[in-house]
Amino acid sequence: MENCYCVIMGGGIGTRFWPFSRETRPKQFLDFFGIGRSLLQMTVDRFAKIIPIENIYVITNQMYANLTKEQLPLLKDNQILLEPTRRNTAPCIAYAAYHIKACNPDANIVVTPSDHLILKEDKFIKDLQKGLEFVKNNKALVTLGIIPSRPETSYGYIQSSDKSIGEFTKVKTFTEKPDLELAKVFVRSGEFFWNSGMFFWHVDTILDAIRKYIPDISNRFDLGLDVFNTPLEKDFIEKNFLYCPTISIDYGVMEKAGNVYMLCVDIGWADLGTWGSIFDIAQKDEANNAVLKTQALLYESKNNIIALDNKERLAVIQGLNDFIIAESGNVLMICKKKEEDRIKQFMADANITYGEKFK
């Protein structure tokens, strides 16, 4: 598609997937399903079906530059944008937008995380085309709203309004992850959709919004308008990215702007942010155990997820129900599924007690 670009955000650590996801090799670089492609590679494959490979950008942390190049050899160096530090999604998206603006002032951009799974790719491609066409013709900030299949507490929600332009509905409110009772109310109402974290906009529309709502970012980047997409860009980013506030694009722009629209979709979407999200979509045995990429014998055990990164190792498990059993490198973790939100603390405690070799 002419003037269409994709920005893939791939700089997170993925601490909720510890011990598989480590600071040196986080989840977006891992092949969770044993298909020979990492989550990052699967994301590029998906968007390359409609967007030219030369228009696909990955923005990631400097420490993952070599990993990214290794996994995505078709991308040129100037398509891998490197952050010197983590500042959440707003500075990340701003950096990509300034860079792409210097390459093509007429760019229409789709922004996506690197760790999503989409099962209905044919439907997604059609919705992708709709989104890019809409922002080409409308000064709008667009997000994909996922039709909810259950009252989920680990996703944010978007409320639709009664105003629309064609299939695109004006957004009324954004809500962070609700408790279970509120999530049930949201789903029953029919007005609320899961926040996919995928966005569409014309490059000028998002830059105007950043200048209006997060001037602390635009003021810094505007100092170097003539350096983007030149050899001077790297040094400029090194010096200036550090001064950007740590803020998400949802909180910084989307919750404040008056030109936010949503396309409601059913694309078989999952945000692979937790072991629980992997369990939900993984194949199960007759006792509802999900065994990933490994060999296992299970006795009197049900509703577990078992993942070992050594395919030659055998897991023998007896009498466990509703657990995560994950082994990678020098760490074995056995954790109740319902308490997986403690995994970040487990990792922090391991580093404090035994040093950063477990990070």
C-alpha positions as a printed Julia matrix, in Angstrom:
359×3 Matrix{Float64}:
   0.0     0.0    0.0
   1.34    3.41  -1.0
   2.64    5.61   1.82
   1.84    2.94   4.45
   4.23    2.14   7.27
   4.32   -0.19  10.25
   6.03    0.48  13.58
   6.59   -2.54  15.83
   7.35   -1.79  19.47
   9.79   -4.44  20.66
  11.77   -3.05  23.57
  10.05   -4.55  26.62
  11.62   -7.0   29.07
   8.58   -9.25  29.55
   9.21   -9.89  33.24
   5.85  -11.64  33.66
   7.24  -14.48  31.52
  10.22  -15.08  33.78
  12.19  -17.37  33.83
  11.8   -17.86  30.05
  11.88  -14.14  29.34
  15.16  -12.62  30.6
  16.59   -9.15  30.31
  19.17  -10.43  27.82
  16.56  -12.25  25.69
  13.0   -11.1   26.4
   9.79  -12.73  25.27
   9.46  -11.02  21.87
  12.58  -12.89  20.73
  11.32  -16.3   21.93
   9.58  -19.08  20.02
   6.87  -20.05  22.49
   5.01  -22.39  20.17
   7.86  -24.4   18.67
   7.16  -23.22  15.11
  10.61  -21.79  14.43
   9.47  -18.14  14.59
   9.65  -15.76  17.52
   6.78  -13.46  18.48
   8.67  -10.57  16.83
   9.21  -12.54  13.62
   5.54  -13.56  13.55
   4.54   -9.91  13.88
   6.73   -8.86  10.96
   5.43  -11.78   8.87
   1.86  -10.67   9.55
   2.31   -7.04   8.5
   4.59   -7.84   5.56
   1.54   -9.36   3.84
   0.29   -5.86   3.12
   3.08   -3.36   3.94
   6.36   -3.34   1.98
   9.21   -4.74   4.05
  11.19   -1.54   3.52
   8.38    0.37   5.3
   8.41   -1.81   8.42
  10.26   -0.42  11.42
  11.13   -1.99  14.76
  11.84    0.26  17.72
  13.64   -1.46  20.55
  16.19   -0.96  23.29
  19.84   -0.57  22.3
  20.76   -3.79  24.08
  18.56   -5.75  21.62
  20.06   -4.33  18.44
  21.99   -7.49  17.57
  19.1    -9.81  18.47
  16.77   -7.8   16.25
  19.18   -7.81  13.31
  19.77  -11.54  13.77
  16.06  -12.35  13.71
  15.09   -9.81  11.02
  17.92   -9.86   8.44
  15.71   -8.28   5.76
  15.48   -5.03   7.73
  18.16   -2.42   7.06
  19.92   -0.7    9.94
  17.84    2.47   9.51
  14.67    0.38  10.0
  15.74   -0.62  13.5
  15.32    2.39  15.78
  17.19    2.11  19.06
  16.13    3.64  22.37
  18.97    4.41  24.79
  16.6     3.81  27.73
  12.99    2.76  28.36
  10.46    5.58  28.57
   7.17    3.73  27.88
   5.22    3.97  24.62
   4.75    7.71  24.05
   8.44    8.63  23.55
   8.89    5.39  21.6
   6.04    6.26  19.21
   7.16    9.88  18.96
  10.68    8.83  17.94
   9.32    6.53  15.22
   6.94    9.23  13.95
   9.68   11.88  13.69
  11.93    9.42  11.85
   9.22    8.35   9.4
   8.13   11.97   8.84
  11.68   12.69   7.62
  11.42    9.73   5.24
   7.9    10.37   3.95
   5.76   13.37   5.01
   2.65   11.6    3.62
   3.06    8.45   5.73
   0.08    6.61   7.17
   1.26    4.49  10.1
   0.05    1.44  11.99
   1.69    0.91  15.38
   1.68   -2.5   17.08
   3.28   -4.3   20.0
   5.55   -7.22  19.12
   3.88   -9.83  21.35
   0.34  -10.21  20.04
  -1.21  -13.31  18.55
  -3.83  -12.99  15.81
  -5.56  -16.18  14.76
  -7.86  -14.74  12.07
  -5.2   -13.13   9.9
  -7.36  -12.81   6.78
  -9.9   -10.7    8.7
  -7.08   -8.74  10.3
  -5.56   -7.84   6.93
  -8.91   -6.43   5.79
  -9.24   -4.39   8.99
  -5.65   -3.2    8.58
  -6.5    -1.9    5.11
  -9.6    -0.16   6.46
  -7.63    1.55   9.24
  -4.89    2.83   6.99
  -7.38    4.11   4.43
  -9.41    5.87   7.13
  -6.47    7.81   8.61
  -5.37    8.74   5.12
  -8.67   10.56   4.62
  -9.49   11.66   8.19
  -7.49   13.6   10.77
  -8.13   10.92  13.37
  -6.28    8.81  15.9
  -7.59    5.28  15.53
  -7.33    2.21  17.73
  -8.57   -1.33  17.23
 -11.19   -2.38  19.77
 -11.48   -6.12  20.31
 -14.97   -7.55  20.77
 -14.7    -9.11  24.26
 -15.38  -12.82  24.66
 -15.33  -12.77  28.48
 -15.02  -10.34  31.42
 -11.23  -10.06  31.37
  -9.4    -8.15  34.13
  -5.94   -8.1   32.53
  -6.91   -5.82  29.59
  -7.83   -2.18  29.37
 -11.25   -1.26  27.92
 -12.5     1.32  25.43
 -16.04    2.67  25.57
 -17.79    3.45  22.31
 -20.07    6.43  21.74
 -23.1     6.87  19.49
 -21.1     8.93  16.99
 -19.37    7.33  14.03
 -17.87    7.8   10.59
 -18.74    4.71   8.61
 -17.44    1.69  10.53
 -15.31    3.85  12.83
 -16.9     4.76  16.16
 -15.89    7.8   18.18
 -14.36    6.77  21.5
 -16.02    8.0   24.71
 -13.66    6.79  27.43
 -10.63    4.61  28.18
 -10.55    2.5   31.35
  -7.52    0.76  32.83
  -7.71   -2.88  33.9
 -10.97   -3.22  35.89
 -11.82   -5.63  38.69
 -13.95   -8.65  37.83
 -17.32   -7.14  38.75
 -16.72   -4.02  36.67
 -15.44   -6.14  33.78
 -18.72   -8.1   33.88
 -20.68   -4.82  33.71
 -18.57   -3.69  30.76
 -19.17   -6.88  28.78
 -22.92   -6.92  29.5
 -23.31   -3.31  28.36
 -22.11   -4.0   24.82
 -20.42   -0.57  24.82
 -16.96   -1.65  25.91
 -14.18   -3.31  23.92
 -10.74   -4.6   24.83
  -7.95   -2.11  24.15
  -5.69   -3.87  21.64
  -2.81   -1.39  21.9
  -2.73   -1.14  18.08
  -3.04    2.3   16.53
  -3.44    4.0   13.14
  -2.73    7.6   12.22
  -1.28    9.89   9.59
   2.17   11.0   10.68
   1.09   14.67  10.93
  -1.95   13.75  13.06
   0.08   11.98  15.72
   2.83   14.62  15.72
   0.23   17.38  16.15
  -1.29   15.45  19.06
   2.07   14.92  20.75
   2.9    18.6   20.4
  -0.48   19.5   21.94
  -0.67   16.98  24.77
   2.94   15.99  25.55
   5.07   19.06  24.71
   7.83   17.77  26.98
   8.48   15.17  24.27
   7.91   17.26  21.14
   9.94   20.21  22.44
  12.92   17.92  22.79
  12.52   16.19  19.4
  11.73   19.43  17.57
  15.27   20.54  18.35
  16.51   18.02  15.81
  14.03   18.14  12.94
  16.87   18.23  10.42
  18.76   15.23  11.85
  16.15   12.5   11.56
  16.96    9.91   8.89
  20.54   11.19   8.72
  23.78    9.87  10.29
  23.34   12.47  13.05
  20.11   10.9   14.32
  21.74    8.34  16.61
  23.79   10.92  18.52
  20.78   13.23  18.82
  18.62   10.45  20.27
  21.38    9.43  22.68
  21.45   12.96  24.09
  17.73   13.8   24.04
  15.68   10.64  24.58
  16.79   10.52  28.21
  14.95   13.78  28.88
  11.58   12.51  27.68
   8.99   11.76  30.39
   8.06    8.14  31.04
   4.47    8.03  29.82
   2.22    5.78  27.74
   0.6     6.93  24.51
  -2.81    5.99  25.96
  -2.43    8.25  28.98
  -0.44   10.95  27.21
  -2.55   11.33  24.06
  -5.43    8.91  23.49
  -7.3     9.65  26.74
  -7.08   13.4   26.11
  -7.62   13.84  22.37
 -11.04   14.62  20.89
 -10.42   12.92  17.55
 -10.04    9.31  18.72
 -11.96    6.62  16.83
 -12.19    2.87  17.17
 -12.67    0.09  14.66
 -14.36   -2.83  16.42
 -12.9    -6.14  15.24
 -13.06   -9.89  15.77
  -9.63  -11.14  14.71
  -8.82  -13.92  17.17
  -6.61  -11.55  19.15
  -4.6   -12.33  22.26
  -2.09  -10.19  24.12
   0.6   -12.66  25.12
   1.54  -10.8   28.25
   1.36  -13.55  30.87
   1.72  -17.29  31.32
  -2.06  -17.33  31.75
  -2.57  -15.83  28.3
  -0.38  -18.57  26.8
  -2.35  -21.21  28.71
  -5.64  -19.85  27.35
  -4.65  -20.43  23.72
  -2.38  -23.47  24.02
  -3.46  -26.98  23.11
  -4.49  -29.01  26.17
  -4.53  -32.68  27.05
  -7.57  -34.52  28.43
  -6.83  -33.12  31.92
  -6.57  -29.56  30.58
  -2.8   -29.4   30.94
  -0.85  -27.3   28.44
   2.57  -28.75  27.66
   4.76  -26.39  25.62
   7.72  -27.54  23.54
   8.72  -30.26  25.99
   8.22  -33.85  27.12
   6.08  -34.49  30.16
   4.37  -37.27  32.07
   1.53  -36.07  34.28
  -0.3   -38.04  36.95
  -3.33  -36.87  38.93
  -2.6   -33.37  37.64
  -4.83  -30.92  35.8
  -5.05  -27.33  34.57
  -1.27  -26.85  34.57
   1.06  -25.18  32.09
   4.45  -26.87  31.69
   7.3   -25.26  29.76
  10.94  -26.41  29.67
  13.43  -24.91  27.26
  15.47  -28.14  27.12
  13.62  -30.43  24.73
  15.7   -33.41  25.87
  14.53  -33.06  29.47
  11.48  -34.93  30.78
   9.12  -33.38  33.33
   7.38  -35.91  35.58
   4.6   -34.27  37.58
   2.23  -35.85  40.08
  -0.56  -34.31  42.13
  -0.34  -30.71  40.95
  -3.39  -28.68  39.87
  -3.49  -25.13  38.48
   0.26  -24.49  38.47
   2.86  -22.93  36.2
   5.93  -25.15  35.93
   8.58  -23.32  33.92
  12.28  -24.05  33.61
  14.74  -22.04  31.56
  18.5   -21.79  31.88
  19.41  -21.64  35.55
  15.89  -21.19  36.98
  13.04  -23.58  37.75
   9.81  -21.87  38.84
   6.72  -23.57  40.23
   3.96  -21.05  40.83
   0.19  -21.12  41.34
  -1.5   -19.85  38.17
  -3.83  -17.62  40.11
  -0.85  -15.9   41.74
   1.26  -15.31  38.65
   1.16  -11.58  39.29
   3.85  -12.32  41.92
   6.37  -13.45  39.3
   7.96   -9.99  39.05
   8.56  -10.14  42.78
  10.02  -13.64  42.53
  12.5   -12.39  39.94
  13.38   -9.33  42.01
  13.9   -11.46  45.12
  16.16  -13.86  43.2
  18.31  -10.96  42.02
  18.52   -9.42  45.49
  19.31  -12.72  47.19
  21.59  -14.41  44.67
  22.74  -11.69  42.27
  21.82  -10.67  38.73
  22.73  -14.01  37.16
  19.03  -14.92  37.39
  17.77  -11.66  35.83
